[in-house]
PDB file of C-alpha atoms in Angstrom:
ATOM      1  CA  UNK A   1       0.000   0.000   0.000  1.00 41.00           C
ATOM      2  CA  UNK A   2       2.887   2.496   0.936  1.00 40.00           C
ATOM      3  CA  UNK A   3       4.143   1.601  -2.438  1.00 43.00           C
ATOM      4  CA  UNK A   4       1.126   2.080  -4.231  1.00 41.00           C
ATOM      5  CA  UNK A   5       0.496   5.684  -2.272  1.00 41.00           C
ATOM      6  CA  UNK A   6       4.586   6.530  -3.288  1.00 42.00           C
ATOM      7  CA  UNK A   7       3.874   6.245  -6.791  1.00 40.00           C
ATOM      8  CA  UNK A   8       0.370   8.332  -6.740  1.00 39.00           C
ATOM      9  CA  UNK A   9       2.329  11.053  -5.099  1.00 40.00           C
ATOM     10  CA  UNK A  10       5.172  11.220  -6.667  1.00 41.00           C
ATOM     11  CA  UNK A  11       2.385  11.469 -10.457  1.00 38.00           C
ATOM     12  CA  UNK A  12       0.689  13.978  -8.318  1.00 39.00           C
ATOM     13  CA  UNK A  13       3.571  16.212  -7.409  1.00 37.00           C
ATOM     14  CA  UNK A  14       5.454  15.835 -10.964  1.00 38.00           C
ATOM     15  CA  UNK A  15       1.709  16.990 -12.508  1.00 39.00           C
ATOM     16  CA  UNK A  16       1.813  19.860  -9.973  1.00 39.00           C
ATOM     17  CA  UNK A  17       5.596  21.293 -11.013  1.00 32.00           C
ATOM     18  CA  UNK A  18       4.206  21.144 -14.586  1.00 34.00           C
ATOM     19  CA  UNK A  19       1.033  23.056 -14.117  1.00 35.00           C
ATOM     20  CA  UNK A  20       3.601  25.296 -12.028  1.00 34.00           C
ATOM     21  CA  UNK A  21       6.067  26.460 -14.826  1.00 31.00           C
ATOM     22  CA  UNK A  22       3.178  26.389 -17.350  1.00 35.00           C
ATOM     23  CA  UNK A  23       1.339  28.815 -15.148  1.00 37.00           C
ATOM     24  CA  UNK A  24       4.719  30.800 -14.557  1.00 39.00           C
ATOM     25  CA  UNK A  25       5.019  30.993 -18.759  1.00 36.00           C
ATOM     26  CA  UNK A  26       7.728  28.580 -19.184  1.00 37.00           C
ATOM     27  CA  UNK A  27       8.522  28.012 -22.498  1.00 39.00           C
ATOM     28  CA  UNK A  28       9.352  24.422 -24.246  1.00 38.00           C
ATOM     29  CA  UNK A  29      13.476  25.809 -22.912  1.00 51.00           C
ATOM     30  CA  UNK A  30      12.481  26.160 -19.677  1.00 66.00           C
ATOM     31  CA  UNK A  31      12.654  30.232 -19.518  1.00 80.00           C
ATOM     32  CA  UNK A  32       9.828  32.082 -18.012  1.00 95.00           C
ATOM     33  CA  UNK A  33       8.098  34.395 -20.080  1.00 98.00           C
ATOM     34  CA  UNK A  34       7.659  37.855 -17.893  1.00 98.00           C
ATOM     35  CA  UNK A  35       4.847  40.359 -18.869  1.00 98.00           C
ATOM     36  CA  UNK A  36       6.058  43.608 -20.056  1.00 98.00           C
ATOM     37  CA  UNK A  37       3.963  47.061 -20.280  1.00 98.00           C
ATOM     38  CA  UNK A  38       5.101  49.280 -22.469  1.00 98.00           C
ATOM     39  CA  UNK A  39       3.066  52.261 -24.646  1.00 96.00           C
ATOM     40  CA  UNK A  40       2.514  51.767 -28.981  1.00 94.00           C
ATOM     41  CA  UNK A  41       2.680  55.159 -29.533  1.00 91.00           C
ATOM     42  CA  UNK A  42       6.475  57.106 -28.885  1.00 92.00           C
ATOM     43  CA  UNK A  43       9.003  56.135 -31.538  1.00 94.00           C
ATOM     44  CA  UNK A  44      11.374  55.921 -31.392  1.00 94.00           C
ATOM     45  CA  UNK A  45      11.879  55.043 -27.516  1.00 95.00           C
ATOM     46  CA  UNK A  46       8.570  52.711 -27.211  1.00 96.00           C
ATOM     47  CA  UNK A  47       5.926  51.926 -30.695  1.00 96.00           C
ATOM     48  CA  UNK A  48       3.909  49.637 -32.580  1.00 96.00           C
ATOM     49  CA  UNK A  49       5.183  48.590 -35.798  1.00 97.00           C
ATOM     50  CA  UNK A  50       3.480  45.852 -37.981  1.00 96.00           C
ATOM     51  CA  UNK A  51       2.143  44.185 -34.690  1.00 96.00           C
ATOM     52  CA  UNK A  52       4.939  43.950 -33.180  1.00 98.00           C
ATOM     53  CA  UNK A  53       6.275  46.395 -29.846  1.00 98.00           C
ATOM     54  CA  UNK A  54       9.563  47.751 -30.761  1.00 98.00           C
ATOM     55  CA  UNK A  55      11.768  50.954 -30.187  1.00 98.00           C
ATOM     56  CA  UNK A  56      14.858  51.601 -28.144  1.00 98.00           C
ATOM     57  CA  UNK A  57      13.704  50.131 -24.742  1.00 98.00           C
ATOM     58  CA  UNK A  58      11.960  47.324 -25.830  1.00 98.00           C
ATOM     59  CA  UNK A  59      14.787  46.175 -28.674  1.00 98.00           C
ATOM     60  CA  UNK A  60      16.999  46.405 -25.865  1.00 98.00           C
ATOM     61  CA  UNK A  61      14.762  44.865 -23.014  1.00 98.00           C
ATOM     62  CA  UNK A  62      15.138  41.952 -25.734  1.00 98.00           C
ATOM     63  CA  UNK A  63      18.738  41.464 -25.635  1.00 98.00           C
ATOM     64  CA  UNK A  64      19.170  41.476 -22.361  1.00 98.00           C
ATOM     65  CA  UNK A  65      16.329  38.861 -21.870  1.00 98.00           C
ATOM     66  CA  UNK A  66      18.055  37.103 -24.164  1.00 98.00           C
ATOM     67  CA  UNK A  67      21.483  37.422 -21.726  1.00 98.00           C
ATOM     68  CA  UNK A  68      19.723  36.558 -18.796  1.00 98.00           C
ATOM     69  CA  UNK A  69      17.648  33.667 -19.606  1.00 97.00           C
ATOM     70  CA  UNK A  70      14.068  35.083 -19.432  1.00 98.00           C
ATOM     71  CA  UNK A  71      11.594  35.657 -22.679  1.00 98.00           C
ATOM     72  CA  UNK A  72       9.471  38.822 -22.961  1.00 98.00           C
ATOM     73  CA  UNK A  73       5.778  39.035 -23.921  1.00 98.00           C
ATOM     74  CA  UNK A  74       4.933  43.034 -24.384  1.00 98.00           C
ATOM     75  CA  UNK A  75       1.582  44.251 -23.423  1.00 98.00           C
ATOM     76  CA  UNK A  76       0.274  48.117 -24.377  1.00 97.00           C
ATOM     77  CA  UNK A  77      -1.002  49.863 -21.507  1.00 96.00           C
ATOM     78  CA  UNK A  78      -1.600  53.435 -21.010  1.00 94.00           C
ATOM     79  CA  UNK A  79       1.396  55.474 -19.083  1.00 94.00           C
ATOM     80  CA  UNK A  80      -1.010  56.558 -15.780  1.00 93.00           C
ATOM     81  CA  UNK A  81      -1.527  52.649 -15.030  1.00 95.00           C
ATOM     82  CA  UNK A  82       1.527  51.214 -15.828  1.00 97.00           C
ATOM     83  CA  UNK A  83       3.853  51.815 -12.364  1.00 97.00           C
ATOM     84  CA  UNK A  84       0.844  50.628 -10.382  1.00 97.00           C
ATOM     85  CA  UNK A  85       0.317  47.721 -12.410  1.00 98.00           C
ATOM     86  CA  UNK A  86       4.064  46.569 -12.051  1.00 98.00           C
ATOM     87  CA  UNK A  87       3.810  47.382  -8.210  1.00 98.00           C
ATOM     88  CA  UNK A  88       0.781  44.757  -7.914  1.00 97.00           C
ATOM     89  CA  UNK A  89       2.098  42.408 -10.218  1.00 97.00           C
ATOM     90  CA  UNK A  90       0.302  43.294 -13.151  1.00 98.00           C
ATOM     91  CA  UNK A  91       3.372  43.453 -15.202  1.00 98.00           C
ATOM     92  CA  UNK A  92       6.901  42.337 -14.115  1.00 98.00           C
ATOM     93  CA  UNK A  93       8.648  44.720 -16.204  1.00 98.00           C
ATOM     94  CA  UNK A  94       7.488  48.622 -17.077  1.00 98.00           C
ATOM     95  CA  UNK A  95       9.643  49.125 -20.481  1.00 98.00           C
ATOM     96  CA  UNK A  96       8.275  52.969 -21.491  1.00 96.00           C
ATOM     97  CA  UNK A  97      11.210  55.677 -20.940  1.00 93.00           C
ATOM     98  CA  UNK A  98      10.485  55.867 -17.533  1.00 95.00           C
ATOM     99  CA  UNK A  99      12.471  58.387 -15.162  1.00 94.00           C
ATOM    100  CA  UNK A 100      13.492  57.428 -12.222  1.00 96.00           C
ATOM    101  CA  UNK A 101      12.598  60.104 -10.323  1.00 94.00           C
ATOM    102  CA  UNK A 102      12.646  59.789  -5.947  1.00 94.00           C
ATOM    103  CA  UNK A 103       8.290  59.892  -6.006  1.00 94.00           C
ATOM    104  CA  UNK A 104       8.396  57.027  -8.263  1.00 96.00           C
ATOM    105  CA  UNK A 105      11.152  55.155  -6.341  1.00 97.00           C
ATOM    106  CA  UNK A 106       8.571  54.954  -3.351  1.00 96.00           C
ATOM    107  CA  UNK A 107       6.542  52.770  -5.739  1.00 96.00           C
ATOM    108  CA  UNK A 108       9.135  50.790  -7.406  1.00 98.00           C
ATOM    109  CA  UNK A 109      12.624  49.728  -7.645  1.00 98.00           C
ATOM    110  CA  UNK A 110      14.452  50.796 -11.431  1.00 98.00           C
ATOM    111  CA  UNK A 111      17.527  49.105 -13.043  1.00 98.00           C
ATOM    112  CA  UNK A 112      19.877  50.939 -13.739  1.00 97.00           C
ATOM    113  CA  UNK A 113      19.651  54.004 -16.425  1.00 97.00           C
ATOM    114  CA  UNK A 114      19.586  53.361 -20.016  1.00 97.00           C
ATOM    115  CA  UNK A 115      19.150  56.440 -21.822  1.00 95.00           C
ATOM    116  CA  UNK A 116      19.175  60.473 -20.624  1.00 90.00           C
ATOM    117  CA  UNK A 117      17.171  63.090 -21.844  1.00 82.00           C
ATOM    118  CA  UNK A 118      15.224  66.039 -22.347  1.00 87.00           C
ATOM    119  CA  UNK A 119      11.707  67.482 -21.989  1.00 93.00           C
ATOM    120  CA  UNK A 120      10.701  70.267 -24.987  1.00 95.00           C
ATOM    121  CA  UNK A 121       7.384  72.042 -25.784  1.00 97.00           C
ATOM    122  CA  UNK A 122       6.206  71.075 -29.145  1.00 97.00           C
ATOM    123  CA  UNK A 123       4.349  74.865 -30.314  1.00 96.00           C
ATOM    124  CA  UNK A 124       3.061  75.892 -33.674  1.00 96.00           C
ATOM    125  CA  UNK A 125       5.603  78.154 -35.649  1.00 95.00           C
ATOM    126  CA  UNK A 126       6.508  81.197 -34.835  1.00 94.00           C
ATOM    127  CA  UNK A 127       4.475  80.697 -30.933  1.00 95.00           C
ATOM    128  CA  UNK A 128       8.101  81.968 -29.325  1.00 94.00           C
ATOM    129  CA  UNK A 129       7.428  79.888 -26.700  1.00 95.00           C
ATOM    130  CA  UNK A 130      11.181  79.652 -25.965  1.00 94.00           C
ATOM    131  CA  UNK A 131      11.502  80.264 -21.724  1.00 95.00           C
ATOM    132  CA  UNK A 132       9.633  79.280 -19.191  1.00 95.00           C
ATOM    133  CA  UNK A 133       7.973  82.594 -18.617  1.00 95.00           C
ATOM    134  CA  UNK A 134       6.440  82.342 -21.571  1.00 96.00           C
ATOM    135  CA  UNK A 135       5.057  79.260 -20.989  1.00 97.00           C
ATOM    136  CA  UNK A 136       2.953  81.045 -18.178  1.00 96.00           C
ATOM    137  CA  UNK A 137      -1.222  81.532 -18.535  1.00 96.00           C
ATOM    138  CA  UNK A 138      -1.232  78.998 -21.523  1.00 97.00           C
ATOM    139  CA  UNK A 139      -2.553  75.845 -22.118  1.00 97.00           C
ATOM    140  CA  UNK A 140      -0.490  73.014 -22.198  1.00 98.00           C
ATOM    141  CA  UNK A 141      -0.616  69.357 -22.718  1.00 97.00           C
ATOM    142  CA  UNK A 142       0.902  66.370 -21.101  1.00 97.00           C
ATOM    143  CA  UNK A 143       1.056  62.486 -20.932  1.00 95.00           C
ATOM    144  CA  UNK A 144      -0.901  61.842 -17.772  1.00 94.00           C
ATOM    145  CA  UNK A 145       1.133  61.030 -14.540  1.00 92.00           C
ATOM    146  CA  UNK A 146       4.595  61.357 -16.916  1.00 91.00           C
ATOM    147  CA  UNK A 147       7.511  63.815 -16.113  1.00 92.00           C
ATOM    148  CA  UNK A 148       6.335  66.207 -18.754  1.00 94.00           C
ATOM    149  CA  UNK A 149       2.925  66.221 -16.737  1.00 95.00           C
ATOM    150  CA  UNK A 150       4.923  67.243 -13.374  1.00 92.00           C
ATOM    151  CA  UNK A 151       6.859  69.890 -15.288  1.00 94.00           C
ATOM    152  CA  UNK A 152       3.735  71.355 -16.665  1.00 96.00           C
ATOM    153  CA  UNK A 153       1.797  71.320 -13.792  1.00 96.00           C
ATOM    154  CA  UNK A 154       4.708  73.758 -12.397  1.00 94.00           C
ATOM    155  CA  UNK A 155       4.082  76.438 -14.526  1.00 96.00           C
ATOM    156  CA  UNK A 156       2.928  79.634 -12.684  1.00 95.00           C
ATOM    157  CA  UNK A 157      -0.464  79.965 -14.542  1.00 96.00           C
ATOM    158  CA  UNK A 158      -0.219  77.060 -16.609  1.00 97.00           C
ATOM    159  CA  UNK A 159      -3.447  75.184 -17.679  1.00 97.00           C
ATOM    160  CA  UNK A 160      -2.544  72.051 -18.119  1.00 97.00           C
ATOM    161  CA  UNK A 161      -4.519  69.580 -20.541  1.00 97.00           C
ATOM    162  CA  UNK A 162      -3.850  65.915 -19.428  1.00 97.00           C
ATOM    163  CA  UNK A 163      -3.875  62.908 -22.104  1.00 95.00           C
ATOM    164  CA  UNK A 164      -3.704  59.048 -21.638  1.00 92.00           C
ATOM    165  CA  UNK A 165      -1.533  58.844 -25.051  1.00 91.00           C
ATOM    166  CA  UNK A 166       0.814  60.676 -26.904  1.00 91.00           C
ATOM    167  CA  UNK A 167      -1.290  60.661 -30.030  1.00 89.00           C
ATOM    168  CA  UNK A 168      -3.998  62.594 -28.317  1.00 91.00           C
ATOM    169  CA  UNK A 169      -1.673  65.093 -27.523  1.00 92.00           C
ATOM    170  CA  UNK A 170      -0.476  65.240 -30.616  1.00 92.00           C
ATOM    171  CA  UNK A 171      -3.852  65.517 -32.432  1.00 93.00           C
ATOM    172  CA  UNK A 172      -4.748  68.335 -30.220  1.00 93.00           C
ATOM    173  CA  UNK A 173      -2.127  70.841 -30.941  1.00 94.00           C
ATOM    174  CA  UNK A 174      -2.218  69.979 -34.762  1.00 92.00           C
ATOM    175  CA  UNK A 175      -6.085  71.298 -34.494  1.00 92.00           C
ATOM    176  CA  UNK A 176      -4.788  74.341 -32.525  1.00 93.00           C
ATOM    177  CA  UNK A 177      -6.550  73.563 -29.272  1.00 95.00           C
ATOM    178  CA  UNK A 178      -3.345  73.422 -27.233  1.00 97.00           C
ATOM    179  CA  UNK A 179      -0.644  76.342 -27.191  1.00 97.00           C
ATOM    180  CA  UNK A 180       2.052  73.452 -26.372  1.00 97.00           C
ATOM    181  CA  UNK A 181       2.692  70.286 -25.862  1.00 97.00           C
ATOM    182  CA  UNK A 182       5.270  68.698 -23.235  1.00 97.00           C
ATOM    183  CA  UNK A 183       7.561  65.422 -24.468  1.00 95.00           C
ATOM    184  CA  UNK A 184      10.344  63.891 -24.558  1.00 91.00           C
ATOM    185  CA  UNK A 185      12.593  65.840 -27.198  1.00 91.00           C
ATOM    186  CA  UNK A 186      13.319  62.667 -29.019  1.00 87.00           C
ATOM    187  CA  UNK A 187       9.609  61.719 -29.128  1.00 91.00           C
ATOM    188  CA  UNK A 188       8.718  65.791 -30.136  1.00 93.00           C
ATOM    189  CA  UNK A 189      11.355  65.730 -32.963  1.00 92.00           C
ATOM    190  CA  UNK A 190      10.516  62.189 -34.308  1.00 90.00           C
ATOM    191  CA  UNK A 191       6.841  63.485 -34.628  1.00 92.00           C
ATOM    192  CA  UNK A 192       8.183  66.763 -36.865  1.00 93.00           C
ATOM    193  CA  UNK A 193       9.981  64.243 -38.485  1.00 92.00           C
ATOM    194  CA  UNK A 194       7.108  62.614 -39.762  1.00 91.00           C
ATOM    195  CA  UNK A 195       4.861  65.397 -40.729  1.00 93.00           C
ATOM    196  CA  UNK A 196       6.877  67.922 -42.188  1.00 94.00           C
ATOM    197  CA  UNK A 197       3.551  69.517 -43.252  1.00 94.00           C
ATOM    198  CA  UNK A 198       2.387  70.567 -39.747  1.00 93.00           C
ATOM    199  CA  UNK A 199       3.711  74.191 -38.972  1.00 95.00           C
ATOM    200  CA  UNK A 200       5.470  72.589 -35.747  1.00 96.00           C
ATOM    201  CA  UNK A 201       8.228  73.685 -34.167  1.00 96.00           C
ATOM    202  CA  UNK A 202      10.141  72.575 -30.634  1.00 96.00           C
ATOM    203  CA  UNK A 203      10.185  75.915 -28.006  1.00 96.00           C
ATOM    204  CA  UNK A 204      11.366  75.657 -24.615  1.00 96.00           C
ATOM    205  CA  UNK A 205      13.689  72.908 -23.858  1.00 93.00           C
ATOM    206  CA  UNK A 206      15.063  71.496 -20.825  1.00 89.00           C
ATOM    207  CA  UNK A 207      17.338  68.658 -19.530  1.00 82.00           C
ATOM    208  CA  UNK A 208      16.174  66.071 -17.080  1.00 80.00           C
ATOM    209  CA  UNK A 209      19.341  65.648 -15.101  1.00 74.00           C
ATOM    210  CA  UNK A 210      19.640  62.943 -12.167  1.00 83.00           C
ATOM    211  CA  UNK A 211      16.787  60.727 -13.807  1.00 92.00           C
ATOM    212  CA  UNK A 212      17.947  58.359 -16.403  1.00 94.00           C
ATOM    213  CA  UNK A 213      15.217  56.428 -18.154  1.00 95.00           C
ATOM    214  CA  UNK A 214      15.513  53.198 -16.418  1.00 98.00           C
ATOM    215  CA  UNK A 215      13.402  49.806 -16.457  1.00 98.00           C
ATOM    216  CA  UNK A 216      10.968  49.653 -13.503  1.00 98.00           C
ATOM    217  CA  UNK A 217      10.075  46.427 -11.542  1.00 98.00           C
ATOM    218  CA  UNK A 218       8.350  45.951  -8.757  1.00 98.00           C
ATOM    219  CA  UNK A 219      10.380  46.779  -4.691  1.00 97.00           C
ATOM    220  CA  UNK A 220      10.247  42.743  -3.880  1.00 97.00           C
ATOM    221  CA  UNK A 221      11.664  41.410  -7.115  1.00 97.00           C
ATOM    222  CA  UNK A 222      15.172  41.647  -6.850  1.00 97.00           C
ATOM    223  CA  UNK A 223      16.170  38.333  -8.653  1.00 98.00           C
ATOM    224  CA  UNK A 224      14.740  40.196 -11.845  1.00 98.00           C
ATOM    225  CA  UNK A 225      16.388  43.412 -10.675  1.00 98.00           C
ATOM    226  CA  UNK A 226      19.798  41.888 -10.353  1.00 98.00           C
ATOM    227  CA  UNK A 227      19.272  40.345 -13.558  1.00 98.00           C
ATOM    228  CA  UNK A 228      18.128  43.425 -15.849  1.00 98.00           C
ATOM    229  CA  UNK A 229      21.066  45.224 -14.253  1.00 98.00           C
ATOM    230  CA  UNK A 230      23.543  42.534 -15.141  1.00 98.00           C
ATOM    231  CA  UNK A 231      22.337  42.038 -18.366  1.00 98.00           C
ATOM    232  CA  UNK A 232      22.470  45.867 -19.264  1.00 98.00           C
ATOM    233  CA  UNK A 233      26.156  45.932 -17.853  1.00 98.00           C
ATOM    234  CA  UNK A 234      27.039  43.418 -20.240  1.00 98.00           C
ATOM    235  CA  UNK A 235      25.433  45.277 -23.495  1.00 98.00           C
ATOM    236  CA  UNK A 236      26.723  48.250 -22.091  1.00 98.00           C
ATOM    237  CA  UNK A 237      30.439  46.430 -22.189  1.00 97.00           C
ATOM    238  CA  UNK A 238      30.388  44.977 -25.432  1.00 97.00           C
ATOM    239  CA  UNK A 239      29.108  48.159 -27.102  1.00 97.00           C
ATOM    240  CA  UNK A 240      25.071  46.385 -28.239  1.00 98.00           C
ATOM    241  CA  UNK A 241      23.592  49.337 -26.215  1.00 98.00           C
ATOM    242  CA  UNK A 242      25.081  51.821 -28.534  1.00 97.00           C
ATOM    243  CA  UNK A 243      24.569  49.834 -31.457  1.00 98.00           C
ATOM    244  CA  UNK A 244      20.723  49.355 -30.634  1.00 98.00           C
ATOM    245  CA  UNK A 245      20.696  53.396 -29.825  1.00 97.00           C
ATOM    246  CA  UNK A 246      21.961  54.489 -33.161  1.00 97.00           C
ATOM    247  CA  UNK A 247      19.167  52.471 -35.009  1.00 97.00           C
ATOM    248  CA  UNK A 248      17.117  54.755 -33.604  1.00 95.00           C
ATOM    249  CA  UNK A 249      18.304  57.564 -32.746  1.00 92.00           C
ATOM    250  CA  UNK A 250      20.165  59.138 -35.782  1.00 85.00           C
ATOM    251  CA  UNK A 251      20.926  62.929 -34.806  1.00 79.00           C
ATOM    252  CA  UNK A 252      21.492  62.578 -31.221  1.00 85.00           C
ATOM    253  CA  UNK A 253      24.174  61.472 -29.393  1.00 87.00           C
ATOM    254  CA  UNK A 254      24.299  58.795 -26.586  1.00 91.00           C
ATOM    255  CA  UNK A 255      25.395  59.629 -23.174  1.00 91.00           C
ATOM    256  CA  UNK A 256      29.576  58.554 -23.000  1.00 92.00           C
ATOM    257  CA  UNK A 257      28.450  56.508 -19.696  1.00 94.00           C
ATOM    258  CA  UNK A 258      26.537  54.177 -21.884  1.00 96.00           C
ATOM    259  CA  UNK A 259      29.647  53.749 -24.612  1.00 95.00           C
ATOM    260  CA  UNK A 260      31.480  50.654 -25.749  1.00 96.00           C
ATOM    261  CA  UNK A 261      32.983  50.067 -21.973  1.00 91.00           C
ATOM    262  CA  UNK A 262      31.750  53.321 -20.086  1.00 93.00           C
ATOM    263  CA  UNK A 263      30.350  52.406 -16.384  1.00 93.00           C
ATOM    264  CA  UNK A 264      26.633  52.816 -17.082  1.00 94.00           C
ATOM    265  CA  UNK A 265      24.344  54.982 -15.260  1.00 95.00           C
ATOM    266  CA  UNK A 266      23.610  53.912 -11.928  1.00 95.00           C
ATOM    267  CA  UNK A 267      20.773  54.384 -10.579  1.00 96.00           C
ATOM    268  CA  UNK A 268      19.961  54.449  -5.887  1.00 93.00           C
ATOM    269  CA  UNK A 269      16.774  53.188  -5.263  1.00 95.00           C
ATOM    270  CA  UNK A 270      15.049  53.423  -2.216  1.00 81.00           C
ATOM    271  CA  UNK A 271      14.346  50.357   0.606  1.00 75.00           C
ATOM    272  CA  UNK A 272      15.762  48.181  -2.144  1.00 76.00           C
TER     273      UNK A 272
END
């Protein structure tokens, strides 16, 4: 009988590590497939291209996957939900040119930085919109709950217009019912890019120093942490990090930190 009883639980438990790892994503190799949220709509950083999620992050999210012995599976989200939904558990990665800025620490833990940047007011021509004063008493719009949004919302006399996408943004100013619109300079410039026809033009621009765009996870998963920062180290060392960045980015230069060799861009978190 013990026999008999040895052999129904050891079926039992083998069944149960199966339905485990297919419930955790495993894949035919063994790797767990993580859930990644990410935007379709801010080339080149973070877009949808024939189906498929691509852009800076996300090409490079790949790779180091690829290093670290994990698959991806991207899911579009907008940008308001997406650090809640990888504190819960929602998503195990947040891939979408994220800051990491102290307030956003408290919610999650970020890999190290990846890219720097800028934030820029996308006006219509000839708006002179080039300071911050004269930025004051007009109304601008923002990606809700993004950097941009907090940099808008601290403009003395500022009305500021809050979107769930950047394409709504976008469409607004084109139809003159914003007087700017606060991005990302590589996401402003890749949209004048593409529609030379619209009298657009970047004003006011400033640098967003001491936040590097970083991967966000959530504070308990530091496995995953560990592993994102040890696989960007790597593509960071053997120069894939600025080979990845110049397929998209053509005109602007990447920070020397993230160079063929250079140490990275380190980023503190907090109660991590």
């Amino acid at each position: 009988m013990r026999s008999t009883l040895s052999k129904i639980t050891a079926v039992l438990t083998a069944g149960a590590l199966t339905m485990t790892l297919a419930a955790c994503g495993g894949s035919s190799a063994g790797a767990a497939t993580l859930r990644v949220g990410t935007l379709s709509d801010a080339p080149p950083s973070i877009y949808l291209e024939n189906g498929r999620f691509t852009g800076y992050d996300n090409e490079l999210l790949r790779d180091i996957a690829k290093r670290e012995g994990f698959e991806v599976e991207f899911v579009g989200t907008e940008f308001s939900s997406l650090l809640a939904g990888v504190a819960t558990g929602k998503f195990d990665i947040g891939s979408s040119t994220i800051s990491s800025t102290e307030a956003r620490k408290k919610t999650v833990a970020f890999s190290n930085g990846y890219n720097t940047g800028f934030t820029t007011v996308v006006t219509a021509k000839g708006a002179n919109l080039k300071d911050i004063a004269s930025l004051g008493g007009k109304r601008l719009g923002a990606v809700q709950g993004s950097v941009q949004d907090e940099f808008a919302g601290k403009v003395a006399g500022a009305q500021v217009v809050r979107f769930p996408d950047y394409n709504a943004g976008f469409a607004q100013l084109k139809n003159g019912t914003l007087d700017g619109w606060v991005v990302p300079q590589d996401i402003g410039q890749k949209y004048l890019d593409q529609n030379p026809a619209v009298p657009l033009e970047l004003g006011y621009t400033v640098e967003d120093k001491d936040t590097p765009s970083a991967f966000a996870v959530a504070k308990k998963s530091t496995d995953l942490l560990n592993k994102l920062n040890d696989g960007l180290a790597k593509a960071v060392a053997d120069g894939t990090v600025a080979r990845i960045y110049a397929q998209f980015y053509k005109n602007t230069p990447l920070s020397k930190e993230l160079r063929q060799g250079g140490p990275g861009l380190p980023v503190k978190n907090v109660g991590v």
